[in-house]
PDB file of C-alpha atoms in Angstrom:
ATOM      1  CA  UNK A 202    -166.276 143.460 -16.629  1.00  0.00           C
ATOM      2  CA  UNK A 203    -164.838 145.196 -19.930  1.00  0.00           C
ATOM      3  CA  UNK A 204    -161.503 143.479 -18.959  1.00  0.00           C
ATOM      4  CA  UNK A 205    -163.030 140.707 -18.407  1.00  0.00           C
ATOM      5  CA  UNK A 206    -165.317 140.334 -21.594  1.00  0.00           C
ATOM      6  CA  UNK A 207    -161.429 141.217 -23.396  1.00  0.00           C
ATOM      7  CA  UNK A 208    -160.391 138.121 -21.796  1.00  0.00           C
ATOM      8  CA  UNK A 209    -162.635 136.051 -22.212  1.00  0.00           C
ATOM      9  CA  UNK A 210    -165.028 136.822 -24.648  1.00  0.00           C
ATOM     10  CA  UNK A 211    -168.112 136.436 -22.490  1.00  0.00           C
ATOM     11  CA  UNK A 212    -170.378 138.178 -19.756  1.00  0.00           C
ATOM     12  CA  UNK A 213    -168.328 137.715 -16.443  1.00  0.00           C
ATOM     13  CA  UNK A 214    -169.658 134.985 -14.009  1.00  0.00           C
ATOM     14  CA  UNK A 215    -168.602 134.858 -10.445  1.00  0.00           C
ATOM     15  CA  UNK A 216    -169.293 132.517  -7.464  1.00  0.00           C
ATOM     16  CA  UNK A 217    -168.696 132.881  -3.715  1.00  0.00           C
ATOM     17  CA  UNK A 218    -166.141 130.823  -2.613  1.00  0.00           C
ATOM     18  CA  UNK A 219    -167.434 128.607   0.801  1.00  0.00           C
ATOM     19  CA  UNK A 220    -164.512 128.882   2.395  1.00  0.00           C
ATOM     20  CA  UNK A 221    -163.683 132.670   2.318  1.00  0.00           C
ATOM     21  CA  UNK A 222    -167.167 134.476   1.406  1.00  0.00           C
ATOM     22  CA  UNK A 223    -165.130 136.115  -0.856  1.00  0.00           C
ATOM     23  CA  UNK A 224    -166.511 136.561  -4.491  1.00  0.00           C
ATOM     24  CA  UNK A 225    -164.436 134.907  -7.181  1.00  0.00           C
ATOM     25  CA  UNK A 226    -164.416 134.165 -10.978  1.00  0.00           C
ATOM     26  CA  UNK A 227    -166.302 131.371 -12.063  1.00  0.00           C
ATOM     27  CA  UNK A 228    -163.524 130.600 -14.774  1.00  0.00           C
ATOM     28  CA  UNK A 229    -160.358 129.832 -14.133  1.00  0.00           C
ATOM     29  CA  UNK A 230    -157.832 132.345 -15.739  1.00  0.00           C
ATOM     30  CA  UNK A 231    -154.903 130.858 -18.388  1.00  0.00           C
ATOM     31  CA  UNK A 232    -151.569 130.151 -16.732  1.00  0.00           C
ATOM     32  CA  UNK A 233    -150.328 132.361 -19.118  1.00  0.00           C
ATOM     33  CA  UNK A 234    -152.409 135.041 -18.579  1.00  0.00           C
ATOM     34  CA  UNK A 235    -150.485 136.814 -16.166  1.00  0.00           C
ATOM     35  CA  UNK A 236    -152.824 134.941 -13.487  1.00  0.00           C
ATOM     36  CA  UNK A 237    -151.318 136.976 -10.207  1.00  0.00           C
ATOM     37  CA  UNK A 238    -152.250 140.305 -12.160  1.00  0.00           C
ATOM     38  CA  UNK A 239    -155.408 139.750 -13.037  1.00  0.00           C
ATOM     39  CA  UNK A 240    -156.424 138.014 -10.012  1.00  0.00           C
ATOM     40  CA  UNK A 241    -155.306 140.694  -7.325  1.00  0.00           C
ATOM     41  CA  UNK A 242    -157.310 143.308 -10.307  1.00  0.00           C
ATOM     42  CA  UNK A 243    -160.640 141.072 -10.458  1.00  0.00           C
ATOM     43  CA  UNK A 244    -160.334 140.341  -6.792  1.00  0.00           C
ATOM     44  CA  UNK A 245    -159.642 143.462  -5.811  1.00  0.00           C
ATOM     45  CA  UNK A 246    -162.603 145.436  -8.161  1.00  0.00           C
ATOM     46  CA  UNK A 247    -165.424 141.667  -6.871  1.00  0.00           C
ATOM     47  CA  UNK A 248    -164.705 142.179  -3.018  1.00  0.00           C
ATOM     48  CA  UNK A 249    -164.089 146.386  -2.665  1.00  0.00           C
ATOM     49  CA  UNK A 250    -163.806 147.608   0.445  1.00  0.00           C
ATOM     50  CA  UNK A 251    -163.745 151.335   0.886  1.00  0.00           C
ATOM     51  CA  UNK A 252    -162.942 151.461   4.228  1.00  0.00           C
ATOM     52  CA  UNK A 253    -159.552 148.911   3.631  1.00  0.00           C
ATOM     53  CA  UNK A 254    -158.414 149.324   0.285  1.00  0.00           C
ATOM     54  CA  UNK A 255    -158.697 153.104  -0.604  1.00  0.00           C
ATOM     55  CA  UNK A 256    -155.188 152.802  -2.470  1.00  0.00           C
ATOM     56  CA  UNK A 257    -155.989 148.758  -3.695  1.00  0.00           C
ATOM     57  CA  UNK A 258    -156.860 149.947  -7.504  1.00  0.00           C
ATOM     58  CA  UNK A 259    -153.661 152.982  -7.474  1.00  0.00           C
ATOM     59  CA  UNK A 260    -151.177 149.690  -6.262  1.00  0.00           C
ATOM     60  CA  UNK A 261    -152.693 147.694  -9.438  1.00  0.00           C
ATOM     61  CA  UNK A 262    -152.505 150.540 -12.249  1.00  0.00           C
ATOM     62  CA  UNK A 263    -148.654 150.726 -10.808  1.00  0.00           C
ATOM     63  CA  UNK A 264    -148.751 146.330 -11.207  1.00  0.00           C
ATOM     64  CA  UNK A 265    -149.500 146.699 -14.420  1.00  0.00           C
ATOM     65  CA  UNK A 266    -147.729 149.647 -15.625  1.00  0.00           C
ATOM     66  CA  UNK A 267    -144.649 147.618 -15.156  1.00  0.00           C
ATOM     67  CA  UNK A 268    -145.413 144.732 -16.063  1.00  0.00           C
ATOM     68  CA  UNK A 269    -146.793 146.541 -19.607  1.00  0.00           C
ATOM     69  CA  UNK A 270    -143.246 148.257 -19.467  1.00  0.00           C
ATOM     70  CA  UNK A 271    -140.653 145.379 -19.913  1.00  0.00           C
ATOM     71  CA  UNK A 272    -138.847 145.687 -23.637  1.00  0.00           C
ATOM     72  CA  UNK A 273    -139.556 142.342 -23.890  1.00  0.00           C
ATOM     73  CA  UNK A 274    -143.654 142.994 -23.579  1.00  0.00           C
ATOM     74  CA  UNK A 275    -142.921 145.974 -25.590  1.00  0.00           C
ATOM     75  CA  UNK A 276    -141.686 143.480 -28.242  1.00  0.00           C
ATOM     76  CA  UNK A 277    -145.127 140.937 -27.481  1.00  0.00           C
ATOM     77  CA  UNK A 278    -147.501 143.644 -27.813  1.00  0.00           C
ATOM     78  CA  UNK A 279    -146.576 145.051 -30.610  1.00  0.00           C
ATOM     79  CA  UNK A 280    -146.095 142.154 -32.633  1.00  0.00           C
ATOM     80  CA  UNK A 281    -149.830 141.130 -31.087  1.00  0.00           C
ATOM     81  CA  UNK A 282    -150.733 144.501 -32.841  1.00  0.00           C
ATOM     82  CA  UNK A 283    -149.389 143.990 -35.854  1.00  0.00           C
ATOM     83  CA  UNK A 284    -151.647 140.261 -36.239  1.00  0.00           C
ATOM     84  CA  UNK A 285    -154.681 142.125 -35.345  1.00  0.00           C
ATOM     85  CA  UNK A 286    -153.937 144.727 -37.963  1.00  0.00           C
ATOM     86  CA  UNK A 287    -153.574 141.898 -40.554  1.00  0.00           C
ATOM     87  CA  UNK A 288    -157.261 141.439 -40.149  1.00  0.00           C
ATOM     88  CA  UNK A 289    -158.758 144.845 -40.151  1.00  0.00           C
ATOM     89  CA  UNK A 290    -159.653 145.405 -43.748  1.00  0.00           C
ATOM     90  CA  UNK A 291    -158.047 147.570 -46.072  1.00  0.00           C
ATOM     91  CA  UNK A 292    -159.931 150.750 -47.282  1.00  0.00           C
ATOM     92  CA  UNK A 293    -160.566 150.823 -50.852  1.00  0.00           C
TER      93      UNK A 293
END
């Protein structure tokens, strides 16, 4: 739920897919949000089955680590952090 709030700025809303019977997010992910990674995370958490998904979260963690470790992504993240730091009030 915390990652959802960080992405959307609101509390999570889910609906049940009538075709599959699985839970999914009500709001669609933005096209530039690495939809595959986030859909995998939220889909796994919302429809977790301890009998079949024992290593699922580990695989998702590896996928996120690989995404973040890309050199270009490191630069993008650093640039975003620098933008955020400019909005933080400086101590007097």
